[in-house]
mmCIF file of C-alpha atoms in Angstrom:
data_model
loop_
_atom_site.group_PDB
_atom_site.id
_atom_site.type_symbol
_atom_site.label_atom_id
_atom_site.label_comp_id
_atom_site.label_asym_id
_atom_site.label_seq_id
_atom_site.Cartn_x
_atom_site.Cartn_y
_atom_site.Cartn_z
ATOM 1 C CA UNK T 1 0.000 0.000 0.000
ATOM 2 C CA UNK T 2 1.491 3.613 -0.619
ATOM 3 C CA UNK T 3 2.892 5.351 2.095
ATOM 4 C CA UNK T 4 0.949 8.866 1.901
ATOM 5 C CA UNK T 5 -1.997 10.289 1.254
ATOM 6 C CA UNK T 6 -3.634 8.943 -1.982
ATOM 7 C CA UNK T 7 -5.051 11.892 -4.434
ATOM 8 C CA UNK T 8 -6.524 9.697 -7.428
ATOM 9 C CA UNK T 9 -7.060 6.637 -9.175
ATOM 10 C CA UNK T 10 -7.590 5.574 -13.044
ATOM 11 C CA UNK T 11 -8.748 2.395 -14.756
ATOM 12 C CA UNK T 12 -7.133 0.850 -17.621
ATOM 13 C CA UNK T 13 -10.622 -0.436 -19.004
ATOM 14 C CA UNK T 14 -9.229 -3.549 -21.164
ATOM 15 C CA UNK T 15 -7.927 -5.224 -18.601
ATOM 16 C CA UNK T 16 -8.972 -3.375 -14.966
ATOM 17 C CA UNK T 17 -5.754 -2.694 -13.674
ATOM 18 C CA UNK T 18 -5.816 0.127 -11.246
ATOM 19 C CA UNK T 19 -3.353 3.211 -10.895
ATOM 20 C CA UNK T 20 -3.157 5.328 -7.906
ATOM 21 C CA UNK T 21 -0.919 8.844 -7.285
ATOM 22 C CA UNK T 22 -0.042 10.171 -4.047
ATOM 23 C CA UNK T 23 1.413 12.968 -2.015
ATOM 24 C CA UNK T 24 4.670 11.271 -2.418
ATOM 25 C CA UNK T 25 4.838 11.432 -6.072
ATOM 26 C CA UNK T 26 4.307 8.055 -6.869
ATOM 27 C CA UNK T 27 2.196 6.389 -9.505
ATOM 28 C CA UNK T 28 1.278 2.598 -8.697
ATOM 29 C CA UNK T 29 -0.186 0.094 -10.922
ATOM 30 C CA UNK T 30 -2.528 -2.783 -9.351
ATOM 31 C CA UNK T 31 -3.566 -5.691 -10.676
ATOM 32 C CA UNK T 32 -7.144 -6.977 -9.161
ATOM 33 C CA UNK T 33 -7.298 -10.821 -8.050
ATOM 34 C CA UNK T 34 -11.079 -10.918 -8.095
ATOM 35 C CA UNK T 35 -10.553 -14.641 -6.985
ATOM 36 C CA UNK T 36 -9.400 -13.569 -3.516
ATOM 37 C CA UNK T 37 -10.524 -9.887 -3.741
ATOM 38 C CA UNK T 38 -7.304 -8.651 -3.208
ATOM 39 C CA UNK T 39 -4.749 -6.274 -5.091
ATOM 40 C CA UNK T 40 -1.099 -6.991 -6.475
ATOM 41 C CA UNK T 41 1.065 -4.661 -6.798
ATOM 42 C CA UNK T 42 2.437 -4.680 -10.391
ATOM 43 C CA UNK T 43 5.021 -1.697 -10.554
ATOM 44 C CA UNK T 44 5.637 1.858 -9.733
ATOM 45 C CA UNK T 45 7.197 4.540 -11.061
ATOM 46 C CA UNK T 46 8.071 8.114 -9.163
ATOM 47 C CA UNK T 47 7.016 11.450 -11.168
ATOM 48 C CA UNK T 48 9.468 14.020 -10.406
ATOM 49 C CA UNK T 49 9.919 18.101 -10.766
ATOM 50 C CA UNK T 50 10.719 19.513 -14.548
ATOM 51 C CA UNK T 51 13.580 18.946 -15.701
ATOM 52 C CA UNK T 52 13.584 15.311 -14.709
ATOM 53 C CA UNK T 53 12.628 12.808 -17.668
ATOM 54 C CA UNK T 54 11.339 9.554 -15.117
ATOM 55 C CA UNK T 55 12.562 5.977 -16.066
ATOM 56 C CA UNK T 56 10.018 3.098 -14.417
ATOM 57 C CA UNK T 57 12.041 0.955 -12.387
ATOM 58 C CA UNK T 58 9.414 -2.171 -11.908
ATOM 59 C CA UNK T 59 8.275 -2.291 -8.225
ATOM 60 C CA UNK T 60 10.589 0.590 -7.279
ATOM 61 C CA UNK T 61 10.052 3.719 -9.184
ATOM 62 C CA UNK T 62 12.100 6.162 -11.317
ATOM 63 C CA UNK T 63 15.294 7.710 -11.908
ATOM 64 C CA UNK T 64 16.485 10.952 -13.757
ATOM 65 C CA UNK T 65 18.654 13.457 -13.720
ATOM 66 C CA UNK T 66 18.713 16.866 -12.747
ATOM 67 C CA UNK T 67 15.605 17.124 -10.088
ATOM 68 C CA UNK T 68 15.483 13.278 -9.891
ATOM 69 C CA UNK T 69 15.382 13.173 -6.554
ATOM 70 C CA UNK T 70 12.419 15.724 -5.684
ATOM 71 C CA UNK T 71 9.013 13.855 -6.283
ATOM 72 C CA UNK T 72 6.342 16.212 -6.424
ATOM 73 C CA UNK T 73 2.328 16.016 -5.460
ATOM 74 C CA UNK T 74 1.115 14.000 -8.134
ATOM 75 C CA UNK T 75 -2.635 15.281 -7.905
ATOM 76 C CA UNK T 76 -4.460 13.680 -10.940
ATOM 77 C CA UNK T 77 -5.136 10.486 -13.495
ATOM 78 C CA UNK T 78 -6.382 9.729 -16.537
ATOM 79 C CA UNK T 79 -6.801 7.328 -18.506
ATOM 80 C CA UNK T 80 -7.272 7.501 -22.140
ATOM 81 C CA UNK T 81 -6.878 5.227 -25.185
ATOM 82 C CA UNK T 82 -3.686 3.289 -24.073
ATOM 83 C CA UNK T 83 -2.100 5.927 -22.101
ATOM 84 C CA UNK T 84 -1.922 6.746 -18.627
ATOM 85 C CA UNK T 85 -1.822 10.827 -17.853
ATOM 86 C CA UNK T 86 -1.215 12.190 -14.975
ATOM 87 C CA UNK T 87 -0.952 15.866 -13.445
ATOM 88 C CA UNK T 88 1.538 17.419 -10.542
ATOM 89 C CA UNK T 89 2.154 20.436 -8.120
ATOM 90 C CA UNK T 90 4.487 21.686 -10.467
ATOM 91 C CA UNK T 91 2.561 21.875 -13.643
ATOM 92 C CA UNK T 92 3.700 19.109 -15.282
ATOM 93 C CA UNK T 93 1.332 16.580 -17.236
ATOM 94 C CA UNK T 94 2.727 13.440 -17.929
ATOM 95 C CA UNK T 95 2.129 10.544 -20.731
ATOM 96 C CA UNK T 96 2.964 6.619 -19.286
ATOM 97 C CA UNK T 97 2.045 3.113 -21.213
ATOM 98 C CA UNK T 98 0.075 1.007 -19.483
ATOM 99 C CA UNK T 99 3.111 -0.774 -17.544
ATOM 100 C CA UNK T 100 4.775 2.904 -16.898
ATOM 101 C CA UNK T 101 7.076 3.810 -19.151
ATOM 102 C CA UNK T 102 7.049 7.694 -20.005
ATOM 103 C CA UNK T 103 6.415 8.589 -22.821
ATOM 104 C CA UNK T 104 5.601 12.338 -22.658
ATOM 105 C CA UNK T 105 6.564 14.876 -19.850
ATOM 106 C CA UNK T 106 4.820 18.349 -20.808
ATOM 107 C CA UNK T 107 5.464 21.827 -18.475
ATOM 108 C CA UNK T 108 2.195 24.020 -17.697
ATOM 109 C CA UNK T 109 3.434 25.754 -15.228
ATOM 110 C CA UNK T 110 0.439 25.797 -13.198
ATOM 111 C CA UNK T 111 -0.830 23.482 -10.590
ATOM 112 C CA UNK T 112 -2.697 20.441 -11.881
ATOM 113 C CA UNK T 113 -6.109 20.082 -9.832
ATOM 114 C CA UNK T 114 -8.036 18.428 -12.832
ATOM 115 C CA UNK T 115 -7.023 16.935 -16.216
ATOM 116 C CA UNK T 116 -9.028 15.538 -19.008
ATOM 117 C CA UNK T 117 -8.110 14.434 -22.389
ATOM 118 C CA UNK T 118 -10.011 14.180 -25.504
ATOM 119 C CA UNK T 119 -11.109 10.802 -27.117
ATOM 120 C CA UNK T 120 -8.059 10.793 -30.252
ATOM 121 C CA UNK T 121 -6.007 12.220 -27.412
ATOM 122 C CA UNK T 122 -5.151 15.472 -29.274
ATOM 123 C CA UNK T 123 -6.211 17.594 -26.817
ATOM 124 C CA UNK T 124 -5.409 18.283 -23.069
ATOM 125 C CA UNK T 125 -7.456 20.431 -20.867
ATOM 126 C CA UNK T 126 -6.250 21.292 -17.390
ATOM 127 C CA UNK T 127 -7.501 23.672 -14.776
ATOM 128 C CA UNK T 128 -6.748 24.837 -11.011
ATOM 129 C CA UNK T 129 -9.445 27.425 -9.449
ATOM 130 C CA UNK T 130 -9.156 29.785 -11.695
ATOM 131 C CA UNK T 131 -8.641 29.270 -15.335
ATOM 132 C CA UNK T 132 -8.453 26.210 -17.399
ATOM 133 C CA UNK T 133 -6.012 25.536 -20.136
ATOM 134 C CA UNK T 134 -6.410 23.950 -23.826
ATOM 135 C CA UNK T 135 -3.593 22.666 -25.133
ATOM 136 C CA UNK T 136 -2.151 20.643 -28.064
ATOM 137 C CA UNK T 137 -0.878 16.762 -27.318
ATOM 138 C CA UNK T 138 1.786 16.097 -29.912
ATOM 139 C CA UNK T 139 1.373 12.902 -32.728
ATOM 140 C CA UNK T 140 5.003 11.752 -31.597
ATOM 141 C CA UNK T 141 5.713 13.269 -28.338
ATOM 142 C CA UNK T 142 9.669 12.997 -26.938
ATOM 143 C CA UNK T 143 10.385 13.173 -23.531
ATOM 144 C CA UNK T 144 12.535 15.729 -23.992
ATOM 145 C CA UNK T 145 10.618 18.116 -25.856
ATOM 146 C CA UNK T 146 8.951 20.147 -22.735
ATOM 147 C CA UNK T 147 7.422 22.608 -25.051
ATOM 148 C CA UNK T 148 3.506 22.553 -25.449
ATOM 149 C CA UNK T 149 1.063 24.825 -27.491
ATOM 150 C CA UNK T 150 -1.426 26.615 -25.507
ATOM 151 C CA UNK T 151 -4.903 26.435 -27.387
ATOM 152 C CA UNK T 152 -6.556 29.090 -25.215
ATOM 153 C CA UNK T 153 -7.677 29.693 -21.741
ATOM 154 C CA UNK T 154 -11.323 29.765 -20.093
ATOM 155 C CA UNK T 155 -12.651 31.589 -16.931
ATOM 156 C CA UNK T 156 -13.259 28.401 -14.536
ATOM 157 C CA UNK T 157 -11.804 26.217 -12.429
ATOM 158 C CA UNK T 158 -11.626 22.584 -12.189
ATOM 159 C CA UNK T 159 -13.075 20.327 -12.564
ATOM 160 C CA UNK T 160 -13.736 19.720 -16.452
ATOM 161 C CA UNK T 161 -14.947 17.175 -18.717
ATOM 162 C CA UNK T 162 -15.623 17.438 -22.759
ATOM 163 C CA UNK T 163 -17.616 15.987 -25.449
ATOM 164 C CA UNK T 164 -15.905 15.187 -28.763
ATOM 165 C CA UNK T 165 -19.350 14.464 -30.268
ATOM 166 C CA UNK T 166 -20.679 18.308 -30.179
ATOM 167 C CA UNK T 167 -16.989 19.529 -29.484
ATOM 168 C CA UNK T 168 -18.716 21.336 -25.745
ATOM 169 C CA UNK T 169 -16.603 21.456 -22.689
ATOM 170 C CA UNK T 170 -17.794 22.168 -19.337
ATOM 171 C CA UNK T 171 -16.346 23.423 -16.413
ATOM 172 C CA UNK T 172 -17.336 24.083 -13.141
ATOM 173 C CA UNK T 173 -16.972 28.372 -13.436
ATOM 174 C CA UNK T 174 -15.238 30.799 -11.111
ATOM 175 C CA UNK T 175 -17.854 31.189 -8.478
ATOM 176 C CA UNK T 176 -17.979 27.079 -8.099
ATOM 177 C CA UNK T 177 -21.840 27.039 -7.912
ATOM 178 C CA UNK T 178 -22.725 27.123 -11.061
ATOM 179 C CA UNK T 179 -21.561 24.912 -14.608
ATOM 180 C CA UNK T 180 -20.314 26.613 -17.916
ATOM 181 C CA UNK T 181 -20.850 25.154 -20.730
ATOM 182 C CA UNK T 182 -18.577 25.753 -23.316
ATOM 183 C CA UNK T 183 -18.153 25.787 -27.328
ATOM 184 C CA UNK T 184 -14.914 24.985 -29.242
ATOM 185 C CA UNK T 185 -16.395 24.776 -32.592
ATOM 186 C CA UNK T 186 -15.462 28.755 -33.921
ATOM 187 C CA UNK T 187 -12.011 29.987 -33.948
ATOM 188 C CA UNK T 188 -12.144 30.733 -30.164
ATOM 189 C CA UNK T 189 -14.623 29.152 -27.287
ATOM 190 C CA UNK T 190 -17.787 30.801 -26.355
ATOM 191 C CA UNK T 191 -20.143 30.184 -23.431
ATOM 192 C CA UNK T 192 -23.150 28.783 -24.424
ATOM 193 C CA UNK T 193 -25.044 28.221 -21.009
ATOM 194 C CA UNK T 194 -24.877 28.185 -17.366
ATOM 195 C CA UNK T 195 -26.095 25.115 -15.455
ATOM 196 C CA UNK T 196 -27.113 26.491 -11.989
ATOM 197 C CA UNK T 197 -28.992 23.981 -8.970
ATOM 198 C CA UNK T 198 -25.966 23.560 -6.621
ATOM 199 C CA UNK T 199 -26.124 25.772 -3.141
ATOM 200 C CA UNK T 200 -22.719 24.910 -2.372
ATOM 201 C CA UNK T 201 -19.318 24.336 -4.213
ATOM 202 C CA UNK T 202 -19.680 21.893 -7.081
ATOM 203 C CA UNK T 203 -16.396 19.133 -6.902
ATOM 204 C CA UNK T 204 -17.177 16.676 -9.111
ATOM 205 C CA UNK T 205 -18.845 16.281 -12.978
ATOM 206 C CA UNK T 206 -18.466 13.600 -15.347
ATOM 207 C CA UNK T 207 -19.988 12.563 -18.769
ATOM 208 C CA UNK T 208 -22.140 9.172 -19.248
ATOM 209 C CA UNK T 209 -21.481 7.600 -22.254
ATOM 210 C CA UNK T 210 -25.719 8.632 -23.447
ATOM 211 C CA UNK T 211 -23.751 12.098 -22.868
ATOM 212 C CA UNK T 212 -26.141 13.065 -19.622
ATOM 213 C CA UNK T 213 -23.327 15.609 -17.741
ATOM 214 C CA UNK T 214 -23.909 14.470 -13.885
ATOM 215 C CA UNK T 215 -22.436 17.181 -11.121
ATOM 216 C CA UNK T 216 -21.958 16.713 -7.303
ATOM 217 C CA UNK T 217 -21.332 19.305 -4.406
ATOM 218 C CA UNK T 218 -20.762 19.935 -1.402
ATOM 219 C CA UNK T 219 -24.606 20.383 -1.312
ATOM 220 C CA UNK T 220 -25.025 16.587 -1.024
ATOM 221 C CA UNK T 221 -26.942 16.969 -4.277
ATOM 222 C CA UNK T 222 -26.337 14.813 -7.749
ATOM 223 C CA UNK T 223 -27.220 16.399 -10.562
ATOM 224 C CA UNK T 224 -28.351 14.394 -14.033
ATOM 225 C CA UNK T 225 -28.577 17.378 -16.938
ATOM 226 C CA UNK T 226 -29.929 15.656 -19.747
ATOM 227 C CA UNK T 227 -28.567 16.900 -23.079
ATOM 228 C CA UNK T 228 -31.736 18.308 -25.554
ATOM 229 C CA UNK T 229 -31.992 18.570 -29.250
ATOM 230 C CA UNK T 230 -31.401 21.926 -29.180
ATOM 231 C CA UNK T 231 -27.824 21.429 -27.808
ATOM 232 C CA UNK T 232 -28.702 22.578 -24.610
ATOM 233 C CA UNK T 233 -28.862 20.946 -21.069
ATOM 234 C CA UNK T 234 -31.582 20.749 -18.772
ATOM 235 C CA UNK T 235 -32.062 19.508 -15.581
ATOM 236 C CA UNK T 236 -33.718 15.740 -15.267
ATOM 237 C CA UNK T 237 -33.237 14.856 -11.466
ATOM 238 C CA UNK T 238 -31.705 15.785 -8.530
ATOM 239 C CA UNK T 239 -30.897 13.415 -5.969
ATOM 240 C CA UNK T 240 -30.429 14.018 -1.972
ATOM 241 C CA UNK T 241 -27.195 12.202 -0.798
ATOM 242 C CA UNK T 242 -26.338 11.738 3.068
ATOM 243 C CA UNK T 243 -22.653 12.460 2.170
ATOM 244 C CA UNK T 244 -20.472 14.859 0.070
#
């Protein structure tokens, strides 16, 4: 099990393994005996500050050169296609294969408190609490190459999620009540609506695969927004959780 505080996991969907990040900066792969119901660790590898370029070593973790030794707060994961992502402290967003290997170290320069990547994994869209970035994924990516193109910013904070199909993103905005939702389809993105229900901060939204956009809060509420043929989003049910 890791040793700190555990931030986020992903699923590899093909074959369930698990991958967790921590406060540590380590990324851990899991593979799930559903036999016994218990986990086994596969393999780790340790993300570490800019300038380092992260070698897996199985079961261990990494080593570079230059910051090598300074892991950093790896805060989010993705999964997408046959790639691993993950986000840190220090603004970088990083691109493993399924068994670790990096393949893709990127510098944003701002803290990574939500990541999401688009389905042909062209597009990376990060955010913090206060804007959220678009930017270009390279076709053939090299670790060394720390270079990325910015796409544009948005007014919002994390987290966000898109939809390739209509080309919409939405992001919890500035205020963290209320949902933007966003269109990339012109030369530049423009708002196209506001979602608002939540009383309280809004922390979590994902997309169902029938595209309805579901938000939580700190409100104890789940939202279901069910997507119209007018391209717009309405609310279908709100339900009353004893949590947040």
């Amino acid at each position: 099990a890791h040793e700190s505080v555990v931030f986020d996991i992903a699923v590899n969907p093909s074959n369930g393994d698990v991958y967790s990040c921590t406060l540590d900066g380590v990324i851990t792969q899991w593979r799930i005996d559903r036999n016994v119901k218990r986990a086994q660790h596969l393999r780790s590898a340790i993300q570490t500050g800019p300038s380092g370029k992260g070698q897996c070593l199985p079961g261990i973790g990494c080593s570079d050169s230059g910051m090598e030794d300074t892991p950093v707060n790896v805060r989010k994961l993705f999964w997408r296609g046959s790639h691993l992502y993950s986000g840190d402290e220090m603004g970088s967003i990083c691109r493993w294969t399924s068994d670790l290997q990096l393949e893709m170290k990127k510098e944003y320069f701002t803290e990574i408190w939500s990541l999401f990547v688009n389905e042909d994994e062209s597009v990376v869209y990060s955010g913090r609490d206060n804007d959220i970035v678009i930017a270009s994924i390279p076709q053939n990516p090299r670790i060394d190459d720390c270079c990325v193109q910015v796409k544009g910013n948005l007014p919002g904070r994390c987290p966000v999620v898109a939809n390739s199909k209509d080309s919409s993103i939405m992001t919890v905005n500035r205020n963290g009540l209320n949902i933007d939702v966003w269109s990339t389809e012109g030369k530049a993105p423009s708002k196209v609506q506001t979602l608002e229900d939540h009383d309280m901060i809004v922390n979590s939204i994902l997309l169902s695969k029938d595209e309805t956009l579901i938000s939580a809060g700190w409100d104890a509420k789940v939202n279901f927004w069910a997507l119209g043929g007018d391209g717009k989003y309405s609310l279908r049910k709100s339900v009353k959780v004893e949590s947040y």
